[in-house]
Each structure stands twice: as structure tokens, then as C-alpha cells.
XYZ file of C-alpha atoms in Angstrom:
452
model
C 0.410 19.091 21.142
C 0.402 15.263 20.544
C 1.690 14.703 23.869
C -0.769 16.513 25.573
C -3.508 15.094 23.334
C -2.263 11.254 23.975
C -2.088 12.180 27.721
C -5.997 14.016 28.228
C -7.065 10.713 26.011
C -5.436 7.759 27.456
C -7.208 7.229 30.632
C -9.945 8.300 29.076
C -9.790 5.013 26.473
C -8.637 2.964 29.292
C -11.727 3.598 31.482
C -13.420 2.377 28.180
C -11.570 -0.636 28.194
C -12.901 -1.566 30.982
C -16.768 -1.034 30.774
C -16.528 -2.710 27.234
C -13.949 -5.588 28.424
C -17.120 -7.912 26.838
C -17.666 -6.107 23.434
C -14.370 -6.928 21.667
C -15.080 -4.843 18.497
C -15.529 -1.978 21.067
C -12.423 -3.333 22.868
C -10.597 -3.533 19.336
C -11.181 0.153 18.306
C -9.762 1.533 21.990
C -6.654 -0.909 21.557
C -6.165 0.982 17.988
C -6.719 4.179 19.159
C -4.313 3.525 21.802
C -1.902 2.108 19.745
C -2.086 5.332 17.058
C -1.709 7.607 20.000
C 1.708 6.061 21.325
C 2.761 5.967 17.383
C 2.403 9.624 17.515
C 3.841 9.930 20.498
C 6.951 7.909 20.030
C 7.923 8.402 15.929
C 9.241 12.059 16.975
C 11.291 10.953 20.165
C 12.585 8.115 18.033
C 14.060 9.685 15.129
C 17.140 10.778 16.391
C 18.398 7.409 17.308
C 17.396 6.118 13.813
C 19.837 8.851 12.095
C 22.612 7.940 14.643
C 22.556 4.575 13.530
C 22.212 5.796 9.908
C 18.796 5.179 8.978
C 18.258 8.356 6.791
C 18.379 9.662 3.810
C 17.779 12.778 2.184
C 14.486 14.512 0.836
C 15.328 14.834 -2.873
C 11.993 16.893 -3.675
C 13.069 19.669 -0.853
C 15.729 22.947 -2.439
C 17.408 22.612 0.878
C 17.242 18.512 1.249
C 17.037 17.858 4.720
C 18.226 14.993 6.242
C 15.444 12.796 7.796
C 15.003 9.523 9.730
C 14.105 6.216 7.495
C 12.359 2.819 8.085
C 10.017 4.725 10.663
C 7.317 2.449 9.277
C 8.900 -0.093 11.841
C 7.579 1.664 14.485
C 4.258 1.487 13.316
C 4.196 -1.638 12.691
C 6.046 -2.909 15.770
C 3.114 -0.754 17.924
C 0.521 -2.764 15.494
C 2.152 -6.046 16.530
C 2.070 -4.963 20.091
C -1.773 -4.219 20.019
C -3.089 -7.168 17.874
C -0.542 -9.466 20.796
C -2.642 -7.598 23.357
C -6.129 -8.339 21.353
C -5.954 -12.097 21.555
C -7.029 -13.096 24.606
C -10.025 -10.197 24.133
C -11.377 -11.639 21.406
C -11.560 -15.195 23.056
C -12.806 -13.948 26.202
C -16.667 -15.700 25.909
C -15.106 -19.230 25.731
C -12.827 -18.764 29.727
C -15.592 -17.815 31.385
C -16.356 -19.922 34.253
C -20.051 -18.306 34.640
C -21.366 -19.881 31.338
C -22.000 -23.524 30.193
C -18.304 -24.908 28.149
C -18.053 -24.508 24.852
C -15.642 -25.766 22.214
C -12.981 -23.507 22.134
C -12.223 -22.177 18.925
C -8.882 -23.618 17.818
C -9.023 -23.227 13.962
C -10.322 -19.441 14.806
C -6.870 -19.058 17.093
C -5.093 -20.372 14.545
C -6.205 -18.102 11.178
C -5.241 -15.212 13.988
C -2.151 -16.114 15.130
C -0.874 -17.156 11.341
C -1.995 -13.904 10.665
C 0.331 -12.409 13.236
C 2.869 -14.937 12.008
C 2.696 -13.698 8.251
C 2.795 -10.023 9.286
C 5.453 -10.388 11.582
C 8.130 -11.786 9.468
C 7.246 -9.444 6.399
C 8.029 -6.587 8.815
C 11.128 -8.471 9.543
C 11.710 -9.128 6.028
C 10.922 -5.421 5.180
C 13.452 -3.806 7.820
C 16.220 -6.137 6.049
C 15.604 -4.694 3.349
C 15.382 -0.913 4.148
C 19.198 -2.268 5.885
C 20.780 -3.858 3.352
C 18.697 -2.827 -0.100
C 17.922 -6.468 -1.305
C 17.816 -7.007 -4.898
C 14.239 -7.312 -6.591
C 14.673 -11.119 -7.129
C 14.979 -11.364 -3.651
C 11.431 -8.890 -2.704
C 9.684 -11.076 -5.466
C 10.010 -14.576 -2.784
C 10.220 -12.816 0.517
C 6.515 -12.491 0.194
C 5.793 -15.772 -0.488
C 7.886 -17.102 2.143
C 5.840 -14.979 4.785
C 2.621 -16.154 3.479
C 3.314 -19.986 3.956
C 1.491 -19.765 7.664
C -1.488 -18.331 6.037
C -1.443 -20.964 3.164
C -0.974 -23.564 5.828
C -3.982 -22.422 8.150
C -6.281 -22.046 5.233
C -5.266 -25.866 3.580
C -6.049 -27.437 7.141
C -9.030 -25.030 7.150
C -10.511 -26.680 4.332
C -10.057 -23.717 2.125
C -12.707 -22.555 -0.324
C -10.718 -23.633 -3.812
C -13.468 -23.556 -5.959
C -14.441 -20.061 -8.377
C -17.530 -19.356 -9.605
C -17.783 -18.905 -13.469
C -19.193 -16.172 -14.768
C -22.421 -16.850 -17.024
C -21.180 -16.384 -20.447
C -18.484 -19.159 -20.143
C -20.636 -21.775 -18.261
C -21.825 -23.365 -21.315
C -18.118 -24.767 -21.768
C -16.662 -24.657 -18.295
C -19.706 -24.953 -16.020
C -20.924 -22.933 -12.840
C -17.815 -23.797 -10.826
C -14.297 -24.960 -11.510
C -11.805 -26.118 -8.786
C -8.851 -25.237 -8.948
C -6.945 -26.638 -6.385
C -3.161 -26.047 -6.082
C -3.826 -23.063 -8.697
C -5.672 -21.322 -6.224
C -2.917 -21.658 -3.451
C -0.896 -20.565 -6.372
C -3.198 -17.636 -7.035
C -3.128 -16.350 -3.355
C 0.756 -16.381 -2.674
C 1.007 -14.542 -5.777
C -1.367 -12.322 -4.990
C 0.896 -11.449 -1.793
C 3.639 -10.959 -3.468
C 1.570 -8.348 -5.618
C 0.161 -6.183 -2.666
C 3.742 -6.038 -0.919
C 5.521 -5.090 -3.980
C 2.420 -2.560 -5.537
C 2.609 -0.151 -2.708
C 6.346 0.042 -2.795
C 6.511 0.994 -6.761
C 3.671 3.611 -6.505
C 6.187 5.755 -4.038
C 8.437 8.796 -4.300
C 6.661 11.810 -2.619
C 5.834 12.611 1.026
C 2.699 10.829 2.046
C 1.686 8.835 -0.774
C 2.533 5.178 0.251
C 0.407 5.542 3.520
C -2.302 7.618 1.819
C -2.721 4.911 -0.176
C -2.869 2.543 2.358
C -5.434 4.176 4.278
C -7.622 4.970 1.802
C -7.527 0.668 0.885
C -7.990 0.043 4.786
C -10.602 2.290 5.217
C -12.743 1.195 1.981
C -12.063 -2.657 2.953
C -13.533 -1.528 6.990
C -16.834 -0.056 6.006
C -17.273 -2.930 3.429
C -17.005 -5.326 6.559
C -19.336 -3.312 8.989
C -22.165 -3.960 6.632
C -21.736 -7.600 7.123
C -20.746 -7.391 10.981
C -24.840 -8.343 12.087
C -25.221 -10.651 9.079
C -27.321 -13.703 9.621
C -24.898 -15.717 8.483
C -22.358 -16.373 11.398
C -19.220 -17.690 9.022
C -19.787 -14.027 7.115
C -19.939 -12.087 9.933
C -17.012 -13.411 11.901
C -14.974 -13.420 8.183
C -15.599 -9.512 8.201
C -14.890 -9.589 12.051
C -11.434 -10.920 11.616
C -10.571 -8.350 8.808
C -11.737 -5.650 10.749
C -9.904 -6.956 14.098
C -6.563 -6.477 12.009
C -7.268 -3.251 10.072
C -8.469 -0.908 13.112
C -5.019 -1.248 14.511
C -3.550 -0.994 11.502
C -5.953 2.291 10.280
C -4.941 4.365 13.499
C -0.718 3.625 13.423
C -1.126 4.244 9.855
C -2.576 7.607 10.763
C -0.244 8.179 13.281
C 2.451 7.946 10.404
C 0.789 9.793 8.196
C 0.877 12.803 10.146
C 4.677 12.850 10.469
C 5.586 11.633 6.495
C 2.503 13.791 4.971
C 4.355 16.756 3.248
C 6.652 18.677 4.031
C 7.399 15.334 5.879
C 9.448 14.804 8.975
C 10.500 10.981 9.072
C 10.185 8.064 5.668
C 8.285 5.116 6.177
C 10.772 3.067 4.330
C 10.492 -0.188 2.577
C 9.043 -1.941 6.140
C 6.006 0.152 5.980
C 5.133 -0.941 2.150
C 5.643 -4.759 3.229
C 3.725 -4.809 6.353
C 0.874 -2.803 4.577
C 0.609 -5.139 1.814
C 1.128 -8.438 4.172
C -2.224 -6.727 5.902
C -4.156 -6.491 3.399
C -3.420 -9.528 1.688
C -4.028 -11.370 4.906
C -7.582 -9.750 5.365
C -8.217 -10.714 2.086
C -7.241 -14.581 1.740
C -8.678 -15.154 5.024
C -11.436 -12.997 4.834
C -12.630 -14.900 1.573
C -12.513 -11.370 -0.604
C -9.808 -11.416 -2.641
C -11.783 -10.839 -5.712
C -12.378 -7.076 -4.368
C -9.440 -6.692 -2.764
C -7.962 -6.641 -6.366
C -10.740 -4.550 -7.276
C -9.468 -2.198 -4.416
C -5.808 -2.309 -5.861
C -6.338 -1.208 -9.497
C -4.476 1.975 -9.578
C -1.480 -0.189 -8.126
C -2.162 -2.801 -10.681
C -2.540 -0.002 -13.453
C 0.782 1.217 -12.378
C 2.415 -1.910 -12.236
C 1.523 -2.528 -16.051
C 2.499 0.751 -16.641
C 5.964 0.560 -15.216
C 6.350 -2.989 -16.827
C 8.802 -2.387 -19.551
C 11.226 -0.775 -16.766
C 10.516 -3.173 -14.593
C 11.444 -6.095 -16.899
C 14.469 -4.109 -18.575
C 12.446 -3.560 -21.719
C 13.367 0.538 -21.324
C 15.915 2.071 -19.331
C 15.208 1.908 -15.591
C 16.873 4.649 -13.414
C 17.360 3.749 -9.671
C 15.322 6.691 -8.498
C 11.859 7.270 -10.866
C 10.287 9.704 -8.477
C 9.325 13.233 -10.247
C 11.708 15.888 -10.857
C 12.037 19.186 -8.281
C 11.722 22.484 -10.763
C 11.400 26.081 -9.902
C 8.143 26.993 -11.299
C 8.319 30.392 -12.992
C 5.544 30.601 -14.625
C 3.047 28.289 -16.726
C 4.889 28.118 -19.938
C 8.184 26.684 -18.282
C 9.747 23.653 -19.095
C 7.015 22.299 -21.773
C 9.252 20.652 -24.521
C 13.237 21.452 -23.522
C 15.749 20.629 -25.224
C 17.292 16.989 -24.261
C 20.420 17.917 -23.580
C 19.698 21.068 -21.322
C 16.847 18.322 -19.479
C 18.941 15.647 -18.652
C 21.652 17.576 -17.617
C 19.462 19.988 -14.994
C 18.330 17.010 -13.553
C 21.623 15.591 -12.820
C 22.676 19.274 -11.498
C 19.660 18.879 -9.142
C 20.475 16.064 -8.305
C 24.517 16.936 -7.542
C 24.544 20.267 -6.582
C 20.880 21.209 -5.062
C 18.806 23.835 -6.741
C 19.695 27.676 -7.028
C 18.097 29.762 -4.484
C 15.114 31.530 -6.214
C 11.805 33.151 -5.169
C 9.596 31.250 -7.221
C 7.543 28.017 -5.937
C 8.631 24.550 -5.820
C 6.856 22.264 -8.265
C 7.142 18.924 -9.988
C 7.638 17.953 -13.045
C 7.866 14.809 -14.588
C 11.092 12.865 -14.755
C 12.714 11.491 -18.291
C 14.688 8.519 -19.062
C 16.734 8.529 -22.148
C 15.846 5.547 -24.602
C 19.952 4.555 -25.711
C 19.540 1.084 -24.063
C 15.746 0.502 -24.989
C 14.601 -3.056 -26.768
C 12.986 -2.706 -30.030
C 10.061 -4.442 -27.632
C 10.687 -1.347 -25.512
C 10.467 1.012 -28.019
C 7.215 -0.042 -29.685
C 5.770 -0.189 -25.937
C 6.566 3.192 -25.367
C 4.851 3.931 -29.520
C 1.341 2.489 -27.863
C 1.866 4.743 -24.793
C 2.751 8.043 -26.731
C -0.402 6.924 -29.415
C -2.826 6.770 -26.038
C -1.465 9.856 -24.067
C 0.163 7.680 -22.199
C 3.285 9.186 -22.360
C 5.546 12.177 -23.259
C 8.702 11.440 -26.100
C 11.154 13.982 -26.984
C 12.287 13.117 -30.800
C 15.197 14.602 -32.629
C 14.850 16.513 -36.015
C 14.901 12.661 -37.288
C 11.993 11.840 -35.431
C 14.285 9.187 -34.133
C 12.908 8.725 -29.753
C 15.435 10.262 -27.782
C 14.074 10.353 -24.468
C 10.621 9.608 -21.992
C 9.174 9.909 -19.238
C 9.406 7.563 -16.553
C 6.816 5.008 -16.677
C 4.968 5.979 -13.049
C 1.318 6.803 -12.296
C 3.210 10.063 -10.803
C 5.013 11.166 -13.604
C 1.825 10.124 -15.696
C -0.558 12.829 -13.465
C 2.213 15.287 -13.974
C 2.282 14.652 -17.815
C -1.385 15.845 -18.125
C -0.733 18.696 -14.903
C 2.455 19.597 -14.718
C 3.699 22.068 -11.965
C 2.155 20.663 -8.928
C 3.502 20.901 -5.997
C 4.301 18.080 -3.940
C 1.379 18.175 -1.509
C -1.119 18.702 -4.628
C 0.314 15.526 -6.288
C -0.069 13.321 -3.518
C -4.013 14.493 -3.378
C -4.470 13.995 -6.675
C -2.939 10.182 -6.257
C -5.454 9.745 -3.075
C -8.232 11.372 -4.724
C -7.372 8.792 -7.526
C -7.106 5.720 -5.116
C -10.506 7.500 -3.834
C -12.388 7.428 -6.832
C -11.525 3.425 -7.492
C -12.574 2.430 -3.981
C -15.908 3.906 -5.109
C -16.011 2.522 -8.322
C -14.944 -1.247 -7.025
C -17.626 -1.110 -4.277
C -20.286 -0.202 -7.600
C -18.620 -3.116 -9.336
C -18.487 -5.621 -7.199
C -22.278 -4.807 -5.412
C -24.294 -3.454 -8.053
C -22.944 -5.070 -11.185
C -21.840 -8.083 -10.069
C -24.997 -9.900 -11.052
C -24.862 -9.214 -14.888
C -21.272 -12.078 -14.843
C -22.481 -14.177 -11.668
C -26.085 -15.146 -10.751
């Protein structure tokens, strides 16, 4: 079907092109759509060479555990490359024409885009190492800012924005505006480093880390199409350049979606979680909207918080968190077992595959035993149990034996339990749904009781 789709459609976009060759926003969305069209297209006739070169892994939350192709977020991302390359001289195409009176071409403009390109670029690089070789964490915390440093560069020469305005109830000490200066180049590489990394923790099922991608992308494009006829030309061509990079990126994100959506056919891999992140901290530094960009990214910050004391070593970490594949019989299954009989079916699972039964596939929530926890750790995971936050098992003692793993997926499955696969993903989308919402109500419509 997507073969015969992408070939009805193709000419059809092209003729497009052509008759808006002078509208580049128009231009921009038939690159996209042409670039999410040959991502469908060519993730399925690619997949085989990925396994034969060992890119694949198995599905862990599937009885029979097929083998599938990994890292196919590089072909998204290498198709986004390709269409943004294509874009450039599109978007410039009012200041080479002969017919008009010169104008100044637009250097520093060419320059936020192509450092732009840069940035994204090597953190697809960066992210394909790592789906090849598994880097160690130390390593994925400086990638990030390593990629970033054209960005940084383009906005210092650009005579970057460093100042923040205060909000009114701490004026009286610290005034209507501080600068920050290096802080706030400090600020934005950090903040980098936290939208490349939060995507790649909040992962595990089919579908969720481009779910949650689009859902971002798609909140951050209709906040920039309000602003695309403002008055103000510097806002307008600020949401211009955000939307120039996530049209591309919204359709091969789709594209992708369709195949890793369960039951999926390929993984995105760790490449797909670095060049997402790169994006949208890109849009946002240059862009000038960091501040809801973070807004957008709460559920990844929640769960980054959340997973903390794992993270940091506080509580055991396992090297797979992602829920745990039961067969559901019935609603009173697996409420409070025994530790014991827990761990050890989820190392049988995990060895030997799951007996062959009638009932559904569900998930439940994986557990971590607490033998290696810091007293730190411990009294974390007290707070968390006193909040609903999480699920201990306790001996006869009441001494903590064992908890869940500290994911916003095992959390949802703590409070619903037995979902399938597909229904935890929505509920994680319908989540990341919910917040884009509740940031746009934020950030428009109370905004003016802190800043004003």
C-alpha cells in the first residue's frame, strides 16, 4: 500500500513544488511530505540489510520475541537531513533574484540554519555510535554538549538575548531583569543535554519514543503558526525557522511511527532519541522559547526526577527497566506475589520465553530488589511509597525487600495494571497530550500573574 500511495502522491507534490517555488512555507511542507513518503517507503526495504550487519535485537514484550531491525531512526533522520539540505536555497530564494532591486543577503539568517544542520547532524552521528558500540552514560551526558557548540557559537556572534525577565514577586530584590551571561550559555547546553537524554529514558515499548516526539513537534508547530503573520518581523521569522525544521522532522517522524507503533516492525534506536532531542532543542534556543519548550517537556522532566535515585546509583538500577510481559488471566492476577516467585518469573521470561497460553498479553510493572540500596535510597523510595508513588513488597519484618522500577511506565502500570502494550503507550501520549495543553494555558493565559 505505501508504495502505491508514495507513487499516486509524488508527482502530485512535485507539480506543487513548482507553482509554489516562491512560498517557501508552502515549499517546506511538500519537501516534508516528500521526505515522510520515501521514509515509508524505504524503512521496510532497508531492514534486512540492518539485521545482516547485526543491527537488531529482540522484542522482549512479544511471547514469541521476534527478531527486528535497530537504529532505523537513522533513516529518518538521514531523509530529514536530506530535505532540510534541499530547503536552503528555497528559503533564500527572494534575495538571487535578478528581477528585484539587491538586498543584503542574509548571512547571520544562513548561518543560525546551517549551525542548525551542523548540531543535528553530528548528534545523529553521535547517536548511531552509540546504538554501535553502547557508550557509557558519562559519555551521552557530553556528546550533547559537544553537538551544540555551533548553535552556542551562532547565537554569541548573534548577539544572543542573555538577559531573563524576573518575575514580579522577586523584583523588589533582584529587579525586572538580570543578565546572566555565561550562565545562560550554561543554561542552554544543559538544556540539550536534557532533551537528548529525556526521550531516551522515557522508552521501552513499541511507539512511545516517537509518540512522544510528535506530540512535542506538533504542539511547538501550531504555537509558531499563530505568530507566522505577526507584525513583528524578528517574531515571525523566529517561529519561521522552528517551523522550517519541524515539518520535516513531523512527517519522517510519522513515517517511523507507522513501522515501530505496536506490534512494531523495526526500533528506532538510540539515533532517533538524539536527533529528536537535538531538534527540539535547536528550535528552542534559536527560536528564543526555551522557557516553553521546558514547559512542553514536563512528563520527561517528571520522569527524569522520578528515575533519579537509579539513575545516580541511589537504588538498584537494572540494565533493562522496561515493564514486565505477563499472561493476563484474569483481574486478580499478580497483585502482591510473593518475592521470590516475582523475581524469579521474570528472569524465566526473560531466559526461556513465556509458556504458550490462551490468555492475553499484558504488562505489568517491573521490580528491582532493594539489597544494594543507600540508606538515601531507601528513604527516597519511603516518600514515593507515602505519595503513591510507588509499589514495595516488605517481609513479615516490614523490612523493604523489593520495588518497582522508578519509570513513568511502570508508574501508569502501578495505578492500571494489565495493559497491554498498545494501551500503555496511549495512555503515555494521552499523558504527553494533556501537558502540551496545560503548558500552552500556562505559558498564554497565566503568564501575566509572574511577568507583566
Amino acid at each position: 500500500m505505501y508504495k502505491r500511495v508514495s507513487l499516486v502522491a509524488s508527482p502530485v507534490l512535485l507539480g506543487l513544488l513548482w507553482q509554489l517555488r516562491n512560498e517557501p512555507l508552502a515549499v517546506c511542507l511538500c519537501i516534508s511530505i516528500l521526505a515522510g513518503l520515501a521514509t515509508w517507503c524505504i524503512i521496510p526495504a532497508t531492514t534486512h540489510s540492518f539485521k545482516r550487519v547485526g543491527l537488531a535485537g529482540r522484542d522482549m514484550s512479544k511471547p514469541l520475541r521476534p527478531e527486528l531491525a535497530e537504529s532505523m531512526g537513522m533513516v529518518a533522520a538521514t531523509i530529514y537531513l536530506v530535505a532540510t539540505f534541499v530547503f536552503i536555497p528555497v528559503q533564500f530564494h527572494g534575495y538571487w533574484s535578478t528581477t528585484q532591486s539587491p538586498r543584503v543577503f542574509p548571512y547571520a539568517r544562513l548561518g543560525e540554519y546551517l549551525s542548525a544542520l551542523l548540531s543535528l547532524q553530528s548528534m545523529v552521528f553521535l547517536g548511531f555510535a552509540d546504538d554501535v558500540f553502547n557508550l557509557r552514560w558519562r559519555f551521552k551526558l557530553v556528546l550533547p554538549i559537544v553537538a551544540s557548540v555551533p548553535v552556542l557559537i551562532v547565537y554569541y556572534v548573534g548577539h544572543g538575548v542573555t538577559q531573563v525577565v524576573v518575575p514580579v514577586f522577586l523584583r523588589p530584590w533582584m529587579g525586572k531583569c538580570v543578565d546572566l551571561g555565561v550562565l545562560y550559555y550554561v543554561y542552554i547546553s544543559l538544556m540539550s543535554v536534557f532533551c537528548t537524554n529525556a526521550i531516551n529514558i522515557l522508552a521501552g515499548i513499541n511507539g512511545v519514543e516517537v509518540g512522544q516526539s510528535l506530540v512535542i513537534a506538533i504542539s511547538i508547530v501550531l504555537k509558531d503558526l499563530v505568530y507566522v503573520n505577526s507584525s513583528n518581523p524578528e517574531t515571525e521569522y523566529r517561529h519561521l525557522f522552528s517551523l522550517y525544521l519541524l515539518l520535516p522532522f513531523i512527517a519522517v517522524s510519522s513515517a517511523l511511527y507507522y513501522w515501530n507503533k505496536y506490534p512494531a516492525r523495526v526500533f528506532v534506536g538510540d539515533t532517533y532519541c538524539y536527533f529528536a532531542g537535538m531538534t527540539f532543542a535547536v528550535c528552542g534556543i534559536l527560536g528564543h522559547f526555551s522557557k516553553t519548550l521546558l514547559l512542553l517537556f514536563a512528563p520527561q522532566m517528571f520522569n527524569f526526577v522520578y528515575s533519579a535515585p537509579q539513575i545516580f546509583g541511589l537504588v538498584p538500577c537494572p540494565r533493562h527497566r522496561l515493564p514486565q510481559m505477563v499472561q493476563n488471566a484474569g483481574p486478580h492476577r499478580a497483585r502482591r506475589m510473593d518475592l521470590h516467585r516475582q523475581v524469579s518469573t521474570a528472569m524465566r521470561s526473560f531466559s526461556k520465553g513465556p509458556r504458550r497460553s490462551s490468555n492475553a498479553v499484558c504488562m505489568v510493572a517491573s521490580r528491582t530488589l532493594l539489597d544494594g540500596a543507600t540508606k538515601l535510597g531507601l528513604r527516597i523510595i519511603c516518600i514515593y511509597e507515602y505519595l503513591g508513588l510507588a509499589h514495595v513488597d516488605r517481609n513479615d519484618d516490614g523490612t523493604m525487600q523489593s520495588v518497582n522500577n522508578l519509570t513513568l511506565l511502570n508508574l501508569v502500570l502501578i495505578h492500571r495494571p494489565h495493559l497491554t502494550e498498545a494501551q500503555l503507550n496511549h495512555r503515555i501520549l494521552l499523558i504527553q497530550l494533556v501537558n502540551s495543553s496545560l503548558a500552552f494555558i500556562i505559558r498564554y493565559q497565566l503568564s501575566h500573574l509572574f511577568y507583566f
